XYZ file of C-alpha atoms in Angstrom:
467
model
C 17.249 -13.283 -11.108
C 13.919 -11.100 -10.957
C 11.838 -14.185 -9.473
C 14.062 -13.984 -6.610
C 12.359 -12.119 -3.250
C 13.988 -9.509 -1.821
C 15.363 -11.551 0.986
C 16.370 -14.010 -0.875
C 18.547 -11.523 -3.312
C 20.150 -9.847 0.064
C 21.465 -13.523 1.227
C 22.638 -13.501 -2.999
C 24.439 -10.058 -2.667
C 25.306 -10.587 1.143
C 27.447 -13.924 -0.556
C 28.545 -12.334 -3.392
C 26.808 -14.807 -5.998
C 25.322 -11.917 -7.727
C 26.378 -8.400 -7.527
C 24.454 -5.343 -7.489
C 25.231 -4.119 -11.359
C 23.500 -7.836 -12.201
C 20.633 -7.135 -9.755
C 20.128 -3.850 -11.546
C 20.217 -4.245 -14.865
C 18.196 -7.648 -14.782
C 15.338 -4.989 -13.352
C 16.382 -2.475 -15.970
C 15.909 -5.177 -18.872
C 13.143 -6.260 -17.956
C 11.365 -2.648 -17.295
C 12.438 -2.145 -21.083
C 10.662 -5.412 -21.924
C 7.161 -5.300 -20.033
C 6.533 -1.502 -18.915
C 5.188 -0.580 -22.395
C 2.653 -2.785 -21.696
C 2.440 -1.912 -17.852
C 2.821 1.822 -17.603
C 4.475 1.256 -13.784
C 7.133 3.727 -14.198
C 6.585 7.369 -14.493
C 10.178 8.736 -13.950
C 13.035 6.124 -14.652
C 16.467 7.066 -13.687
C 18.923 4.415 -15.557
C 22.395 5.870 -15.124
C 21.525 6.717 -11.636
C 20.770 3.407 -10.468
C 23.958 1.789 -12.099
C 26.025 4.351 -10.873
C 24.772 3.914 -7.552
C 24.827 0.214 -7.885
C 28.302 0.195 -9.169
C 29.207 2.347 -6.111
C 27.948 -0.351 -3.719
C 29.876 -3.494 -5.069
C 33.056 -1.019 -4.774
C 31.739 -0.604 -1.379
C 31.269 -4.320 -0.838
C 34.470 -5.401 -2.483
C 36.569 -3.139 0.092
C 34.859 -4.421 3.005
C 31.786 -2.062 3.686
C 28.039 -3.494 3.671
C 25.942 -0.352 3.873
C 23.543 -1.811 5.108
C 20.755 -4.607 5.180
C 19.657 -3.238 1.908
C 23.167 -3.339 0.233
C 22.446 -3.087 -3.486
C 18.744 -3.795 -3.606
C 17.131 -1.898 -6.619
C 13.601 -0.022 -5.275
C 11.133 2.187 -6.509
C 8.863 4.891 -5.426
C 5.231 5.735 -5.615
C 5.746 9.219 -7.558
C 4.280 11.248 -4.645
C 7.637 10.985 -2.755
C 10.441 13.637 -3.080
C 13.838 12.143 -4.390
C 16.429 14.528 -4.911
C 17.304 14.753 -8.412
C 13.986 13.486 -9.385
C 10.531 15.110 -10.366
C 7.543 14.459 -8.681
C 4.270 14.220 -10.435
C 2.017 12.902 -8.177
C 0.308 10.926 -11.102
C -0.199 14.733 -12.437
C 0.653 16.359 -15.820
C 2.898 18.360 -14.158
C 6.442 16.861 -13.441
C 6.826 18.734 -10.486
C 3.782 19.374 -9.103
C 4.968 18.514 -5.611
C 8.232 19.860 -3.951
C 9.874 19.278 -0.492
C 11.981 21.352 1.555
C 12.930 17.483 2.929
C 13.667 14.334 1.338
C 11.040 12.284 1.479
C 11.949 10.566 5.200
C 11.165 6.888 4.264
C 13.235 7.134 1.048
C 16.120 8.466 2.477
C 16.121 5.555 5.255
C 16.284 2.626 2.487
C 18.655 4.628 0.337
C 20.447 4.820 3.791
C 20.242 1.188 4.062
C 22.016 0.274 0.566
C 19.118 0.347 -2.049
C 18.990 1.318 -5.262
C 16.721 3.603 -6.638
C 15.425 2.839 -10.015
C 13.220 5.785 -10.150
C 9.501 6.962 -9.619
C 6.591 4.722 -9.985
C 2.992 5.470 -11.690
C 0.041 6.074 -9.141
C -3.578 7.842 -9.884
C -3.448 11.296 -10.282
C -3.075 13.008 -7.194
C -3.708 9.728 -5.173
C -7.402 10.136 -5.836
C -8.845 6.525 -7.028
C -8.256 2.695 -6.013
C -8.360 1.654 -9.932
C -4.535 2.279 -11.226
C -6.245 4.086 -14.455
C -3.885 7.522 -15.286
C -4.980 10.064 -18.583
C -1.262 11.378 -18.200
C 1.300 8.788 -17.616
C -0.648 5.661 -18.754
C -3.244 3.055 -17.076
C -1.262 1.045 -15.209
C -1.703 -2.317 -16.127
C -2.622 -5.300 -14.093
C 0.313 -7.970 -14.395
C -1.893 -11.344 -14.152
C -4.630 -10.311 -16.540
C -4.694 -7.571 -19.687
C -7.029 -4.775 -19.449
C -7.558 -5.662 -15.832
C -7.544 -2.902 -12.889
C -4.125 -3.503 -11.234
C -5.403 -0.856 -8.114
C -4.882 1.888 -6.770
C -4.028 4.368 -6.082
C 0.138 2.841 -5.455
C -0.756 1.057 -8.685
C 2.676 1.066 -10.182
C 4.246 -0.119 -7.232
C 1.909 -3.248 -6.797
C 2.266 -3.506 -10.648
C 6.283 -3.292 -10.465
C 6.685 -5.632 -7.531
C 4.543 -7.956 -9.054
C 6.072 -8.085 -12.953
C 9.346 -8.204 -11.200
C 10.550 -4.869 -12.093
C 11.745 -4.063 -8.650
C 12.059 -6.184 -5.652
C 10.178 -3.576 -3.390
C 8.348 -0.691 -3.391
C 7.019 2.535 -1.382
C 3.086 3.122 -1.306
C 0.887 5.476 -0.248
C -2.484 4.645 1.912
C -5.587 7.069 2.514
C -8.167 4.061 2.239
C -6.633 1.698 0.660
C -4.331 2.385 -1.776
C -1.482 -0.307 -0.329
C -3.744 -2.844 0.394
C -6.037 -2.669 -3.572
C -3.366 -2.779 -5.386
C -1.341 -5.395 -3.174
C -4.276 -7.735 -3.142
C -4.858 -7.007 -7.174
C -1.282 -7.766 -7.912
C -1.133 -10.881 -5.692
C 1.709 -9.177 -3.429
C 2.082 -8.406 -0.082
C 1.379 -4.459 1.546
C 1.285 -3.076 4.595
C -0.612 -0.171 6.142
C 1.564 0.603 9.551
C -0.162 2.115 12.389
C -1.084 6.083 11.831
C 2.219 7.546 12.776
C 4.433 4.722 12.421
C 6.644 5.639 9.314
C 7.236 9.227 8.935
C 5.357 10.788 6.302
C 7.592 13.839 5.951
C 8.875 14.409 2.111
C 5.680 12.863 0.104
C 2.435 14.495 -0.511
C -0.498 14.658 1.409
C -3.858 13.574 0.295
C -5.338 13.529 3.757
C -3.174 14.259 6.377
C -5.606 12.532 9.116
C -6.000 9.517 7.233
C -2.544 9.364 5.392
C 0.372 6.118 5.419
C 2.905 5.224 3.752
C 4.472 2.045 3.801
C 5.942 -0.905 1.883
C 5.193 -3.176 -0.861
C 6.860 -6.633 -1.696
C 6.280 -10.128 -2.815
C 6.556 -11.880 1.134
C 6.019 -10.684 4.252
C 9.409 -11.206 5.231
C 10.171 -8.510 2.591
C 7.970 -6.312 4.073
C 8.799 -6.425 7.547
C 12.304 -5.626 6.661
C 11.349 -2.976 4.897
C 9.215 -1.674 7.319
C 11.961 -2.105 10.083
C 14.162 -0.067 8.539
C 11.452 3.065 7.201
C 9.828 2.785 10.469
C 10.440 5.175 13.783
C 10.422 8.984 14.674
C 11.115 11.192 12.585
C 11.807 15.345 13.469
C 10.426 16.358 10.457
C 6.865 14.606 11.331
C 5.326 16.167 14.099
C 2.579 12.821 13.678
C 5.034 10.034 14.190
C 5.287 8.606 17.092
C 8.388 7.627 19.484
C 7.224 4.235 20.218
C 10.120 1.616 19.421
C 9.750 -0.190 16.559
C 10.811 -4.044 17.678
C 12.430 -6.404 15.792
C 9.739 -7.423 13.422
C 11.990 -9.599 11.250
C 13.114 -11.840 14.296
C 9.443 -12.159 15.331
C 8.118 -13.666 12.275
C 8.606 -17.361 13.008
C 6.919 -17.551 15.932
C 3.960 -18.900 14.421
C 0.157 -18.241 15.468
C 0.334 -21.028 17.928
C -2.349 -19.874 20.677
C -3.206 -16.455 19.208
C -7.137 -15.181 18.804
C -8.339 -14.978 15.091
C -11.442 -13.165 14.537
C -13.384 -13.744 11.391
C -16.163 -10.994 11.309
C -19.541 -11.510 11.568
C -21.278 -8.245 9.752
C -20.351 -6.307 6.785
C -16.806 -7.507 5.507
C -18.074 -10.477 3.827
C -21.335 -8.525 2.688
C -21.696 -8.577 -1.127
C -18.212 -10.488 -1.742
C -17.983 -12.836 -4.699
C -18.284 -16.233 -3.811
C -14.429 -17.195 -4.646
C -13.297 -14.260 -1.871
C -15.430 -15.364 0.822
C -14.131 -19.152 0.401
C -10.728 -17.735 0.010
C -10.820 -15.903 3.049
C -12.204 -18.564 5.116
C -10.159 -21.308 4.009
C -7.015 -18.963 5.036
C -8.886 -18.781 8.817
C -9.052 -22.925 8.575
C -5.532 -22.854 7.973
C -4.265 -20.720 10.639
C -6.352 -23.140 13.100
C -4.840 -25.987 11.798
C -1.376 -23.919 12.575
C -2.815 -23.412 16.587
C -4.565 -20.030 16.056
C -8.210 -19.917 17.643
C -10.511 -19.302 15.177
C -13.575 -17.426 16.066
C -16.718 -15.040 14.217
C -16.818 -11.771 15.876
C -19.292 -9.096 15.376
C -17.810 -5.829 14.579
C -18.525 -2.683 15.198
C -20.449 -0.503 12.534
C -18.186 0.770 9.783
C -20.607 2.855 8.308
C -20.063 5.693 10.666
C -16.063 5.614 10.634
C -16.436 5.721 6.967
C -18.803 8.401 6.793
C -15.754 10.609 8.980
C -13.403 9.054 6.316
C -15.026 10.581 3.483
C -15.289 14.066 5.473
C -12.014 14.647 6.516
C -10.190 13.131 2.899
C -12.431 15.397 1.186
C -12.078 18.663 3.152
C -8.368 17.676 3.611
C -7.394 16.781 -0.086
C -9.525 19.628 -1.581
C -7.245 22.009 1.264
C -4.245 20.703 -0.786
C -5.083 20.923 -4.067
C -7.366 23.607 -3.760
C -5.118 25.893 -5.989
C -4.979 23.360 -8.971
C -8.327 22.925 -8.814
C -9.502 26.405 -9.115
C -6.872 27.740 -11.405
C -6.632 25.132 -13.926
C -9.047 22.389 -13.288
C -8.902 21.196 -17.029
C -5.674 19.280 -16.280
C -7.657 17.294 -13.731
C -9.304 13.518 -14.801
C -13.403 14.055 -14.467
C -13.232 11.950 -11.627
C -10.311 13.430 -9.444
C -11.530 16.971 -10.536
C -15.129 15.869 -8.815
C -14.024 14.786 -5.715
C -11.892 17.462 -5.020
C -15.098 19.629 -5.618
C -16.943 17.789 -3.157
C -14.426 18.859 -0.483
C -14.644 22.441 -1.276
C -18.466 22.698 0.648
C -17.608 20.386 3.565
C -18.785 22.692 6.477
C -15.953 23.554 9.272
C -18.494 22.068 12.312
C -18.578 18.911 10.211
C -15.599 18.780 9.832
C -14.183 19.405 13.563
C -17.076 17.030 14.598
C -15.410 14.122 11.939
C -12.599 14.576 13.786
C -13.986 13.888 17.282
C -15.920 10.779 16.385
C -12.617 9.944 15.008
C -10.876 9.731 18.475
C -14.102 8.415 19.784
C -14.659 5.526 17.529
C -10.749 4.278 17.698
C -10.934 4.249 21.909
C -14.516 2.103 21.547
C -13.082 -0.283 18.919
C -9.873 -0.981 20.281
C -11.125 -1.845 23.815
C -14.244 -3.913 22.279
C -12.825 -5.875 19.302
C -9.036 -6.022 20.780
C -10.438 -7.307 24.102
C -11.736 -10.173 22.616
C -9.045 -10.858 19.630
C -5.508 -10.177 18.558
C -6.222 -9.780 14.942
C -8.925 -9.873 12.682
C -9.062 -11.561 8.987
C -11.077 -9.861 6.436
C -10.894 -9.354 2.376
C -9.101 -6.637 1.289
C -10.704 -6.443 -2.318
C -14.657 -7.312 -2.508
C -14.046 -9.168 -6.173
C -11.186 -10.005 -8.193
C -9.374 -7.224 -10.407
C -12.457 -5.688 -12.771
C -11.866 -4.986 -16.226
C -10.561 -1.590 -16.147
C -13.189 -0.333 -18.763
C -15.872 -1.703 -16.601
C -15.297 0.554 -13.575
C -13.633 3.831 -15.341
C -17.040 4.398 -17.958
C -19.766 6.300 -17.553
C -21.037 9.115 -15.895
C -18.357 10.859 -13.309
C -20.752 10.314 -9.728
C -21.315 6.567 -10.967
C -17.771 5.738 -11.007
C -16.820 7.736 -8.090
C -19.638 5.415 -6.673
C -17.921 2.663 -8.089
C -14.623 3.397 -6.480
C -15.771 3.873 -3.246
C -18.015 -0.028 -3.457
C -14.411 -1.163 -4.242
C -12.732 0.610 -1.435
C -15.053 0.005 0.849
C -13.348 -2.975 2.540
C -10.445 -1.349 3.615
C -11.204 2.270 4.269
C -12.474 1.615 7.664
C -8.779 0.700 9.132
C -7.727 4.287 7.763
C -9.721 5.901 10.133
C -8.703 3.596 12.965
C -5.231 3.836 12.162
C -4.934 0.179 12.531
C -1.679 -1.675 11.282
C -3.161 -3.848 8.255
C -1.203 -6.322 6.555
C -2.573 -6.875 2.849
C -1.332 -10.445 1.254
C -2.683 -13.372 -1.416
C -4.717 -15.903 -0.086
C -5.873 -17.451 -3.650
C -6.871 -17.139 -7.482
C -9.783 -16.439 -9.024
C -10.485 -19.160 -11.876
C -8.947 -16.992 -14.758
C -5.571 -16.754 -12.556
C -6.280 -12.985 -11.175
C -5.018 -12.788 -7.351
C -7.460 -12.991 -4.564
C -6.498 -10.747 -1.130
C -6.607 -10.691 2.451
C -6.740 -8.489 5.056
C -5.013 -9.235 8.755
C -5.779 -6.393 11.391
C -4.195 -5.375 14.499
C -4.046 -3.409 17.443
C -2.570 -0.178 17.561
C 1.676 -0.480 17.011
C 1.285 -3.973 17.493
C 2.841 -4.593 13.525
C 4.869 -7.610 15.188
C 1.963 -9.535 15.423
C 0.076 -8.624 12.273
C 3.207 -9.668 10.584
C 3.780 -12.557 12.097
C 0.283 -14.226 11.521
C 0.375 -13.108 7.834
C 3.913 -14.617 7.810
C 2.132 -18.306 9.259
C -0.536 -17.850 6.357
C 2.002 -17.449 3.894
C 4.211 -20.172 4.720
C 1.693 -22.540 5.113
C 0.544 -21.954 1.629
C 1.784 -21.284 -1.717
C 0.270 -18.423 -2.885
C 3.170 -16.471 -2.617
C 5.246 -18.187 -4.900
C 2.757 -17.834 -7.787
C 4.689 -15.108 -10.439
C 2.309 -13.457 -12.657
C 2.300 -14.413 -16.228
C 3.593 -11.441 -17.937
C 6.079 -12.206 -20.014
């Protein structure tokens, strides 16, 4: 039952060939079986999710369908607040993060039927793209052993991928849907700044913060996203703009739309099998009617110079009390960071935030002019060995993490809707990922390239070998 996708359990539950108990406890056996090994689960609530999936085949048997959802079982990146659940952030602290709110985008799927099988491991304090954890556990990568499964929504990519839930919620300040999703050989998407409320989950950066959804297809995650997406009162960011039908636009196919392959940086320093991937994904979408063509992009280096200013003046803002009051709790590497952000100047700072504005306007109207989406890598190599990116001195593996982040931080500070999804396999069987980019709120057509990709090939149906 767990290699089913998410869709494909709704149309099982929607025709009553499997009910929502079975659904439940076929994720709840096999979370006993593989998460010792994994380490995707921080907070696992049991005899809440049976309850509630009890509760909806009642529901179902008299005649109510909550709702497209109806007796899904979910889980949670462990920054979002669930009522009756603590919230770690990836901390040592169960609840070092409280809302006067639910978290929004929770509430919405719970809303929609699913069950919630509790909170899912991340780094601590959403500070690192490798999944490792000195509280709650490295999180393990499902296709390879000892393997970094990324980060820093590393136990959702990790879950969704072992087949311990059939979706997940992730967090994204530069990257951290789109690592582990491309680690993990799943699918993740980055919405457009503003597009799901963030109201109800911590803040790492709240300039450069998303959350959004994590599944095995894209179908999954566009129905995900349909239903988390929209305005919210408790988010002053998110915007009004309707959200579409993003589900009904999927088959549409690329027939006619501009594909832009860049020209500079993205494909700088990849491993050979990434670039090939990568390209060979471009050949297929023109041989589905997309027009293929290299584009020169602008710069990145600048846009993620203002990333790194405004996450590190913003995140050490947050965290500033942990940090001075009992730093010894922190990893070397979080602890560092944060430091950094404590002697960011305020002009620097105000001025990051102006080239911000500035640097969306110019590459909107320059790349979107001549493209509708762009294809790039999401990871520069396939998942490291875990011990070969998390030794060392502290500032060489905060160097390290920010060589493997580099690919996808950019879109962060564009705000850009990014879908993150397989596009091959590196000879040992670890997951290869790709990046499609679009214009601002235009999710419909991110999706429904990435949707023509997947289709046409089988990466998606690959399940990782963790039994």
């Amino acid at each position: 039952m767990t290699d089913l996708s998410l869709s494909e359990l709704v149309a099982a539950l929607a025709a009553r060939k499997v009910s929502a108990e079975e659904a439940t406890r076929a994720c709840l056996d096999r979370i006993a079986r593989l998460d010792g090994r994994l380490h995707a689960f921080i907070t696992l609530d049991a005899a809440g999710a049976l309850a509630r999936a009890r509760a909806l085949d009642a529901d179902l048997a008299a005649g109510h369908r909550r709702g497209p959802l109806h007796g899904v079982p979910l889980a949670y990146k462990d920054l979002c607040q669930v009522p009756g659940l603590p919230t770690s952030c990836g901390t040592r602290t169960a609840d070092y993060f409280t809302s006067p709110v639910e978290c929004t985008a929770v509430s919405r799927l719970h809303a929609a039927g699913a069950v919630t099988l509790g909170k899912l491991n991340m780094t601590e304090l959403a500070l690192g793209p490798f999944g490792d954890n000195p509280h709650h556990g490295d999180v393990d990568n499902p296709w390879r052993a000892g393997h970094v499964s990324g980060g820093s929504s590393s136990g959702s990519g990790a879950a969704v991928a072992a087949g311990l839930a059939y979706g997940a919620l992730g967090s994204d300040t530069g990257g951290s849907i789109r690592l582990p999703a491309a680690c993990c050989g799943i699918v993740g998407i980055k919405p457009t700044y503003g597009r799901v409320s963030r109201a109800g989950a911590m803040p790492l950066s709240w300039s450069l913060d998303h959350l959004g959804p994590m599944a095995r297809t894209v179908r999954d995650a566009a129905l995900m996203l349909e239903i988390v997406a929209g305005p919210d009162p408790h988010d002053a960011t998110c915007s009004p703009r309707p959200v579409g039908a993003l589900v009904a636009g999927l088959d549409h196919g690329p027939a006619g739309l501009r594909v832009a392959l860049p020209e500079n940086y993205y494909f700088d320093g990849v491993a050979p099998e990434v670039r090939a991937a990568v390209e060979a994904a471009a050949g297929v979408l023109a041989g589905l009617g997309a027009r293929v063509r290299p584009l020169r992009l602008p710069d990145p280096a600048t846009a993620t110079d203002v990333a790194n200013i405004l996450a590190r003046s913003e995140s050490a803002a947050i965290h500033a009390r942990v940090l001075r009051e009992r730093p010894h709790e922190l990893g070397g590497a979080v602890r560092s960071r944060l430091e950094v952000g404590l002697h960011v100047l305020a002009h620097d700072y105000l001025q990051a935030g102006r080239l911000r504005a500035r640097l969306t306007r110019e590459f909107v109207a320059e790349v979107f002019a001549e493209t509708d989406v762009v294809l790039a890598p999401a990871i520069p190599e396939p998942a490291p060995a875990l011990a070969a990116v998390t030794v060392g001195p502290v500032d060489e593996v905060v160097r390290r993490m920010g060589r493997f982040s580099r690919l996808t931080r950019p879109f962060n500070v564009l705000g850009l809707p990014v879908v993150a999804l397989p596009c091959g396999a590196a000879a040992d069987g670890r997951p290869l990922g790709l990046q499609v980019v679009g214009r601002p709120f235009d999710e419909a057509t991110v999706l429904r390239v990435a949707h023509a990709y997947e289709q046409a090939t089988d990466w998606h149906r690959r399940r990782a070998p963790v039994e």
